[in-house]
PDB file of C-alpha atoms in Angstrom:
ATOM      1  CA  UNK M   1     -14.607   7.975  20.908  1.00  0.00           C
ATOM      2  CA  UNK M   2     -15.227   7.363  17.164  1.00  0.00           C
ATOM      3  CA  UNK M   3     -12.211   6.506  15.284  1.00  0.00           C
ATOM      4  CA  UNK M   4     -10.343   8.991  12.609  1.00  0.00           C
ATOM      5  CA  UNK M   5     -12.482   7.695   9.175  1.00  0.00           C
ATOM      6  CA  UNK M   6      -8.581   7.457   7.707  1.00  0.00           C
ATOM      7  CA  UNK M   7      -7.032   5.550  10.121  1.00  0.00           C
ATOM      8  CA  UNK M   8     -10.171   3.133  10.075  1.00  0.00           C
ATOM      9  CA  UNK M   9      -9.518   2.416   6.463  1.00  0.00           C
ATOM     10  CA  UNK M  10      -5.292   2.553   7.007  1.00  0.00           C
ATOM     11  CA  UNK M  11      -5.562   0.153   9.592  1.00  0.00           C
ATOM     12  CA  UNK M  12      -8.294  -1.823   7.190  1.00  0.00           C
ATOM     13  CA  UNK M  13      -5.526  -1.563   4.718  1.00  0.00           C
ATOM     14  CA  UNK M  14      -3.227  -2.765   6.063  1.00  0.00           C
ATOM     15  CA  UNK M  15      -5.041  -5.524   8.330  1.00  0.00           C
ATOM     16  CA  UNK M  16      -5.914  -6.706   4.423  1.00  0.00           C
ATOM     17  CA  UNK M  17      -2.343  -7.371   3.289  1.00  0.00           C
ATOM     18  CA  UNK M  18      -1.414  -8.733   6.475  1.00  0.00           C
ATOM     19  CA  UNK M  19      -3.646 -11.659   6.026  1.00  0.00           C
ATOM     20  CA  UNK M  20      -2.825 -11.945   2.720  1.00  0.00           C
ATOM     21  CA  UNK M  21       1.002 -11.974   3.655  1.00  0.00           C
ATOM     22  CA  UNK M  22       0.221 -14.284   6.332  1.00  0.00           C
ATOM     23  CA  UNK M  23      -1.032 -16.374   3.884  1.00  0.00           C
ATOM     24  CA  UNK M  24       2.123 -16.810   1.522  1.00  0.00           C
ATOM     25  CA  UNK M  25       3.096 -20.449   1.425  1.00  0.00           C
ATOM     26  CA  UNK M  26       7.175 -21.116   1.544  1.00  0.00           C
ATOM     27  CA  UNK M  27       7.228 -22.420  -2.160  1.00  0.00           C
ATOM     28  CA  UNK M  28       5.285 -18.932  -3.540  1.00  0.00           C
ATOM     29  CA  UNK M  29       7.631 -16.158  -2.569  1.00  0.00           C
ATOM     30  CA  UNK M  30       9.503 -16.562  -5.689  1.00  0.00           C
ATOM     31  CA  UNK M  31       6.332 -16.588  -7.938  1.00  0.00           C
ATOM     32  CA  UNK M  32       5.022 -14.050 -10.975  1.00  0.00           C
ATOM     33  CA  UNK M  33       2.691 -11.241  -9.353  1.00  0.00           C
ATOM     34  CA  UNK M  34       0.435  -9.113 -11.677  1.00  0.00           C
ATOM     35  CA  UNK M  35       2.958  -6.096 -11.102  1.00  0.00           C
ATOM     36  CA  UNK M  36       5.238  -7.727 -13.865  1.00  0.00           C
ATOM     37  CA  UNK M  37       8.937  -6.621 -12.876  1.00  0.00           C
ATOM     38  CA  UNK M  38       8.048  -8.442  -8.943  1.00  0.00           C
ATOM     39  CA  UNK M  39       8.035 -11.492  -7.493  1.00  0.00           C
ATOM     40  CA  UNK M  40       5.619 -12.503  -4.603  1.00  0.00           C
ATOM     41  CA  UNK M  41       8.426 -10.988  -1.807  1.00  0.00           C
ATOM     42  CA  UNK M  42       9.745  -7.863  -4.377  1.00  0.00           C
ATOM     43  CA  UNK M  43       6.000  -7.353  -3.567  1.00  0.00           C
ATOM     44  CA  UNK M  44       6.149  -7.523  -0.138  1.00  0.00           C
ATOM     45  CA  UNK M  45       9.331  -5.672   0.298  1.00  0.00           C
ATOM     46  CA  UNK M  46       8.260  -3.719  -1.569  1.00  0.00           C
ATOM     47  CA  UNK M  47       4.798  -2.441   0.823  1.00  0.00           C
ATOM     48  CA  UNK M  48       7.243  -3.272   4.060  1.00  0.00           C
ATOM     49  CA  UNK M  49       9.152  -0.886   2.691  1.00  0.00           C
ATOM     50  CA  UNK M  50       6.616   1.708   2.638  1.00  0.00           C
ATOM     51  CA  UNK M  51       5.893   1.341   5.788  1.00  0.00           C
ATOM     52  CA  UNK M  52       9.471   1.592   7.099  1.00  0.00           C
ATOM     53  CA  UNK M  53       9.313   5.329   5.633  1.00  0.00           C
ATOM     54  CA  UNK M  54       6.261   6.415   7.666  1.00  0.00           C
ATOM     55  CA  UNK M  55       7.789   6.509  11.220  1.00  0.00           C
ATOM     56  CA  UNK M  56      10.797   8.951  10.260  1.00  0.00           C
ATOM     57  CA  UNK M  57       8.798  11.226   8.191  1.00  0.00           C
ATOM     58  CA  UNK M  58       6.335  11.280  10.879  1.00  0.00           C
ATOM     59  CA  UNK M  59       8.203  10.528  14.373  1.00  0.00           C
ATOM     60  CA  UNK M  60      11.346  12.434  13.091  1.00  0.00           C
ATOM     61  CA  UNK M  61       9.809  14.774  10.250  1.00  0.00           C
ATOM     62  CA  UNK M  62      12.986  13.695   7.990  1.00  0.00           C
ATOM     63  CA  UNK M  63      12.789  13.694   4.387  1.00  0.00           C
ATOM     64  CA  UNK M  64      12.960  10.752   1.846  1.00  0.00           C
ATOM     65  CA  UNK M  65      16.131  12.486   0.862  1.00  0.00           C
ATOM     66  CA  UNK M  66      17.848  12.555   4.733  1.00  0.00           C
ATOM     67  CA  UNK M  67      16.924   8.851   4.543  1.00  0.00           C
ATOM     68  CA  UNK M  68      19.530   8.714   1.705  1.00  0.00           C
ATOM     69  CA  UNK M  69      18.939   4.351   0.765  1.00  0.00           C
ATOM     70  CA  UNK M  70      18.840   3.174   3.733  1.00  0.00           C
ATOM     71  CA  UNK M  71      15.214   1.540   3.007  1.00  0.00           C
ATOM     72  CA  UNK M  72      17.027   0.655  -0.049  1.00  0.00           C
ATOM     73  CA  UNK M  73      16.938  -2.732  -1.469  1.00  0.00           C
ATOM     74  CA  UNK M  74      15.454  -6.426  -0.421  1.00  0.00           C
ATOM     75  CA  UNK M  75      15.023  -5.834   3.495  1.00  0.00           C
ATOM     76  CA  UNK M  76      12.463  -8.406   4.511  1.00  0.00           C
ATOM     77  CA  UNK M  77      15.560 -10.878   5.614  1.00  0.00           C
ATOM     78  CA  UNK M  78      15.192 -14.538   6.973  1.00  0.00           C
ATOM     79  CA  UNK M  79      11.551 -13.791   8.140  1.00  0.00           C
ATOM     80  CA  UNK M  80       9.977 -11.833   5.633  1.00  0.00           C
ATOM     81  CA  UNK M  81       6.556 -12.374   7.428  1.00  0.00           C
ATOM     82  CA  UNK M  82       7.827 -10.744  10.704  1.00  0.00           C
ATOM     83  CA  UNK M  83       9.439  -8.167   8.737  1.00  0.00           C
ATOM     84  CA  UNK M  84       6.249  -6.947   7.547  1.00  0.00           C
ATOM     85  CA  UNK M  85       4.235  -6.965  10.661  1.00  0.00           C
ATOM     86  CA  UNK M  86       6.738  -5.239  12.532  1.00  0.00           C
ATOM     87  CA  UNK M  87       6.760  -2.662   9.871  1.00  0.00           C
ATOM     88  CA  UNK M  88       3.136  -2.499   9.187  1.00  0.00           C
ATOM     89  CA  UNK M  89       2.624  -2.147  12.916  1.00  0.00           C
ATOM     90  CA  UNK M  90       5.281   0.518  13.489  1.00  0.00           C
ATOM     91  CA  UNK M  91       3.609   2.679  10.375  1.00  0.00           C
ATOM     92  CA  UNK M  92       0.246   2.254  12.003  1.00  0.00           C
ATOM     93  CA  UNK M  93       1.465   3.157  15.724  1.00  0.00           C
ATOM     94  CA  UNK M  94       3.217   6.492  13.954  1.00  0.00           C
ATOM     95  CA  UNK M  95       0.165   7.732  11.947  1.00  0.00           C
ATOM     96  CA  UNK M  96      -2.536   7.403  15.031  1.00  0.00           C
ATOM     97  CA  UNK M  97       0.307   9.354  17.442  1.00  0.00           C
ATOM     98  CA  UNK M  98      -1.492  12.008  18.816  1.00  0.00           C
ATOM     99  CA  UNK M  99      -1.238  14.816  16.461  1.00  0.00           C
ATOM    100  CA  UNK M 100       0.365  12.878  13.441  1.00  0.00           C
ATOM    101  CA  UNK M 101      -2.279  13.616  10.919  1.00  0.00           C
ATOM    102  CA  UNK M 102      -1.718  17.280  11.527  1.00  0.00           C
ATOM    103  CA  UNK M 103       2.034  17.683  10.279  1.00  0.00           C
ATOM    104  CA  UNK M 104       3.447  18.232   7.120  1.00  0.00           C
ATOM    105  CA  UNK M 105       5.841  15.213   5.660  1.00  0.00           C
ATOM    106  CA  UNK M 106       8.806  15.491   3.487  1.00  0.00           C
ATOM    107  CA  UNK M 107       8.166  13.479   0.068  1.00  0.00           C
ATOM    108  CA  UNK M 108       9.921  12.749  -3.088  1.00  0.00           C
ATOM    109  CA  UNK M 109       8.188  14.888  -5.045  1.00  0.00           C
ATOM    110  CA  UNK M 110       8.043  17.934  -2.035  1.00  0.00           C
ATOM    111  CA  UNK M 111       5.980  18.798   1.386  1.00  0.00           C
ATOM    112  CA  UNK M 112       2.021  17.011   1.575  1.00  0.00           C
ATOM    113  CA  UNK M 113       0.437  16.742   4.466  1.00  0.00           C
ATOM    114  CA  UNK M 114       0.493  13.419   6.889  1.00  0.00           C
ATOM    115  CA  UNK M 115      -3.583  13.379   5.786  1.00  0.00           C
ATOM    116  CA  UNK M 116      -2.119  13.103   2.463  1.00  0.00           C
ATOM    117  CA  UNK M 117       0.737  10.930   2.551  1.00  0.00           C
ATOM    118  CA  UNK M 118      -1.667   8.236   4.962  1.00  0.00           C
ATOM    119  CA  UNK M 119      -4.259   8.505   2.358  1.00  0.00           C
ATOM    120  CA  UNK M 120      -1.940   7.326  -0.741  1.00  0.00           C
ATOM    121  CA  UNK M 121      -0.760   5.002   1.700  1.00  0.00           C
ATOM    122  CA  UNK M 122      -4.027   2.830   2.573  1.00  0.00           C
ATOM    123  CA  UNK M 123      -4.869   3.427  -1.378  1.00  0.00           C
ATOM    124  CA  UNK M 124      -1.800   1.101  -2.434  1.00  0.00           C
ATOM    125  CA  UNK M 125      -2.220  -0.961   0.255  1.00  0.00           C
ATOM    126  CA  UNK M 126      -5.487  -1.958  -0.766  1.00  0.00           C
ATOM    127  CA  UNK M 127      -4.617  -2.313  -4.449  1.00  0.00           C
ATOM    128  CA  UNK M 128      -1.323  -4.454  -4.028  1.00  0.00           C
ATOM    129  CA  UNK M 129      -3.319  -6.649  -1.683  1.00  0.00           C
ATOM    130  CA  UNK M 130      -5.437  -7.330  -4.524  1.00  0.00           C
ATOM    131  CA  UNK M 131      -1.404  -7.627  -6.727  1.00  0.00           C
ATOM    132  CA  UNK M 132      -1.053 -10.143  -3.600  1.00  0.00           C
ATOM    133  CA  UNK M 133      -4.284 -12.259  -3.465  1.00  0.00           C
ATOM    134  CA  UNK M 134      -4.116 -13.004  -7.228  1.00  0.00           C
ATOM    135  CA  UNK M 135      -0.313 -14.138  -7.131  1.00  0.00           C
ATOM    136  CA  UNK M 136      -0.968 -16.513  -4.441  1.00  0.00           C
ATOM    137  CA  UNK M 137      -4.454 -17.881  -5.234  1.00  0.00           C
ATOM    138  CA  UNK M 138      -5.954 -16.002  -2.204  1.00  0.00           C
ATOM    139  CA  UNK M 139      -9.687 -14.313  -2.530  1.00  0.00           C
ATOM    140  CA  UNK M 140      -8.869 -11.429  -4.425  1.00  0.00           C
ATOM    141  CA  UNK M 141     -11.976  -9.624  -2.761  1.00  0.00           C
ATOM    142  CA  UNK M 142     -11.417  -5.757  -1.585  1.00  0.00           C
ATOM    143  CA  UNK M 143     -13.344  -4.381   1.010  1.00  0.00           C
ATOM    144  CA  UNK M 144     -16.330  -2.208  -0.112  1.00  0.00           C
ATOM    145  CA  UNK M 145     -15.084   0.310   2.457  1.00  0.00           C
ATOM    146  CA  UNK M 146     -11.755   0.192   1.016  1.00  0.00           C
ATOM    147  CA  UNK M 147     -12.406   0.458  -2.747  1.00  0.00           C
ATOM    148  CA  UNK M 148     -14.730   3.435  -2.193  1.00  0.00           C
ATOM    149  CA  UNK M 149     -11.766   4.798  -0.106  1.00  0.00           C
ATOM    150  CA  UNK M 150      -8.986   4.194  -2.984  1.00  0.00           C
ATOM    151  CA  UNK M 151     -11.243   5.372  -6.090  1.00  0.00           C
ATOM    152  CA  UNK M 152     -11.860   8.803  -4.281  1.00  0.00           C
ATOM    153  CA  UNK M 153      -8.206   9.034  -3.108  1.00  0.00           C
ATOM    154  CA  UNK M 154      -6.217   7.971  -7.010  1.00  0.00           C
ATOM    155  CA  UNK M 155      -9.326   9.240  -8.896  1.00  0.00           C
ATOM    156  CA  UNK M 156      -8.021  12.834  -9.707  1.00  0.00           C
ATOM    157  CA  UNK M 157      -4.377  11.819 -10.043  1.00  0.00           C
ATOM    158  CA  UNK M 158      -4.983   8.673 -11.579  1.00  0.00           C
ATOM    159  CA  UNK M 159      -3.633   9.892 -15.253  1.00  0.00           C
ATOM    160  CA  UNK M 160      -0.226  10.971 -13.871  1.00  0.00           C
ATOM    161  CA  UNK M 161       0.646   7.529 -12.434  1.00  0.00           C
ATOM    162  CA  UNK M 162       1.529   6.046 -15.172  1.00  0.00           C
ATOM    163  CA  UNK M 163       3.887   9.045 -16.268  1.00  0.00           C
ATOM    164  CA  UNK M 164       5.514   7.877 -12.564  1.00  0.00           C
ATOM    165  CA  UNK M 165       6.964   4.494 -13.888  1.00  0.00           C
ATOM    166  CA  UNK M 166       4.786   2.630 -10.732  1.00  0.00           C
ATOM    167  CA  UNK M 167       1.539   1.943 -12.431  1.00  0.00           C
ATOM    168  CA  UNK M 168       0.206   0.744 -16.395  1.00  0.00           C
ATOM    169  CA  UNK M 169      -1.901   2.889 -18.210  1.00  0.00           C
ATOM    170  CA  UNK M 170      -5.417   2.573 -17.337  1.00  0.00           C
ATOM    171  CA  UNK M 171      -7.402   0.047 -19.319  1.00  0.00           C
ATOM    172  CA  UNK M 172     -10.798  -0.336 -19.844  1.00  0.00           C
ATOM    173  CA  UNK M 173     -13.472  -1.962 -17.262  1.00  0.00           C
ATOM    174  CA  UNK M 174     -15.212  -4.944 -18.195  1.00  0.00           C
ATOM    175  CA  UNK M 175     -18.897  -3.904 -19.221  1.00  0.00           C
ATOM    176  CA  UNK M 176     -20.974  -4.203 -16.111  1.00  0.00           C
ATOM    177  CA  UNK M 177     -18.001  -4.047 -14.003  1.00  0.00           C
ATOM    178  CA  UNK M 178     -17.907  -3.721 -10.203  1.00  0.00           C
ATOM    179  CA  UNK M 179     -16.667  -0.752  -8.336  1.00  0.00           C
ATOM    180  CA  UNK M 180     -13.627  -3.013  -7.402  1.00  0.00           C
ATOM    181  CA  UNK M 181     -12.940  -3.819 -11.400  1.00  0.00           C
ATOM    182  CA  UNK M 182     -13.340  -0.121 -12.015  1.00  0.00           C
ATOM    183  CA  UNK M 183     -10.585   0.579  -9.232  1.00  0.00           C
ATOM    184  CA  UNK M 184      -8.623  -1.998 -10.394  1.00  0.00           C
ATOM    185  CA  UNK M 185      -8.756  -1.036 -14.087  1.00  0.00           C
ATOM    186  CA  UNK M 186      -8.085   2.732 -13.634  1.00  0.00           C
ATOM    187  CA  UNK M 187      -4.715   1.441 -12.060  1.00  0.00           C
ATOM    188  CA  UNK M 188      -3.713  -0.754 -15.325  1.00  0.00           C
ATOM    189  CA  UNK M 189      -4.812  -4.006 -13.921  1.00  0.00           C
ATOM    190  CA  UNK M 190      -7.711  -6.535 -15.883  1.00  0.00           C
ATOM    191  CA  UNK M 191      -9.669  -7.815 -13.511  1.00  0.00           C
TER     192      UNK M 191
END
C-alpha cells in the first residue's frame, strides 16, 4: 500500500530536523539562530514543542486552550536530543493512527482539519530545519520534495504571517533564485 502523500512529506519533515538535531554539538545549543529572539535549543523547544501538541489534539481531540500551558516554557530538560525524538515520534505515531487525518482539531485561532493542521506542521518543519542547519553549520539543503510541499502549503497565507508575530515580512529572492531561496524568502529569511 502506497503511503498518504502528507505523511510521506511529515515524516520527511521531520526525519530532516531530526538529523539536523542529532547533529547539534554540546558547545552550540546556546548559539544565535536566524529566527533572531532564539537560541539553537529555544529552536528546538520550540519544534518539540509542536509536536507535544499533536497527540492531544489528535488522540484526545482537546483544544490548545484545555491544554491551558502545560507545553509552556523550555521543556527539552537534561536531554534535549531525546526530548525531541520522543516527541517527534509520538506526533508522527498520532497523525498516521488510522483515521487521524479525517478529524477536525481544536486550534488557536478555531477548528481546521487534522489534513490541515499536519500540513502547516511538515511546512515549519522543513523551514526551521533550514533556521537549524544554518545556526549550526549543517548543509542547509531542503528536500526538493519538501520545498515544493511548503511553497504550495504557506503560499496563499503567506502575507498574514507576519501580522502573526512568528515570521518577518517577506523579502525579496535573489535574482535567479532557487525554488528553496524563493521558499525561504517568502518566509522573511535571505538566503
Amino acid at each position: 500500500m502506497a503511503e498518504n502523500p502528507l505523511l510521506a512529506r511529515h515524516r520527511e519533515a521531520l526525519d530532516l530536523f531530526t538529523e539536523r538535531v542529532h547533529a547539534i554539538r554540546p558547545d552550540q545549543w546556546d548559539g544565535p539562530t536566524p529566527c533572531t529572539e532564539w537560541t539553537v535549543r529555544d529552536l528546538v523547544n520550540h519544534l518539540a514543542v509542536e509536536q507535544m501538541w499533536v497527540p492531544p489534539l489528535i488522540h484526545e481531540g482537546t483544544s490548545v486552550s484545555d491544554q491551558g500551558d502545560a507545553l509552556e516554557g523550555d521543556l527539552l530538560g537534561d536531554d534535549p536530543v531525546a526530548t525531541w525524538d520522543a516527541a517527534a515520534a509520538a506526533a508522527r505515531d498520532a497523525f498516521r493512527e488510522p483515521g487521524a487525518l479525517d478529524r477536525m482539531v481544536e486550534l488557536s485561532y478555531g477548528e481546521s482539519p487534522a489534513t490541515h493542521y499536519c500540513a502547516q506542521m511538515t511546512a515549519d518543519a522543513a523551514v526551521h530545519a533550514w533556521d537549524l542547519s544554518r545556526a549550526i553549520g549543517a548543509d542547509e539543503r531542503i528536500p526538493r520534495s519538501l520545498v515544493d510541499f511548503s511553497v504550495r502549503e504557506v503560499a496563499p497565507y503567506a502575507a498574514d504571517l507576519e501580522e502573526s508575530g512568528l515570521f518577518a515580512a517577506p523579502v525579496d529572492p535573489p535574482p535567479g533564485a532557487d525554488a528553496q531561496a524563493r521558499l525561504l524568502a517568502l518566509l522573511g529569511r535571505e538566503p
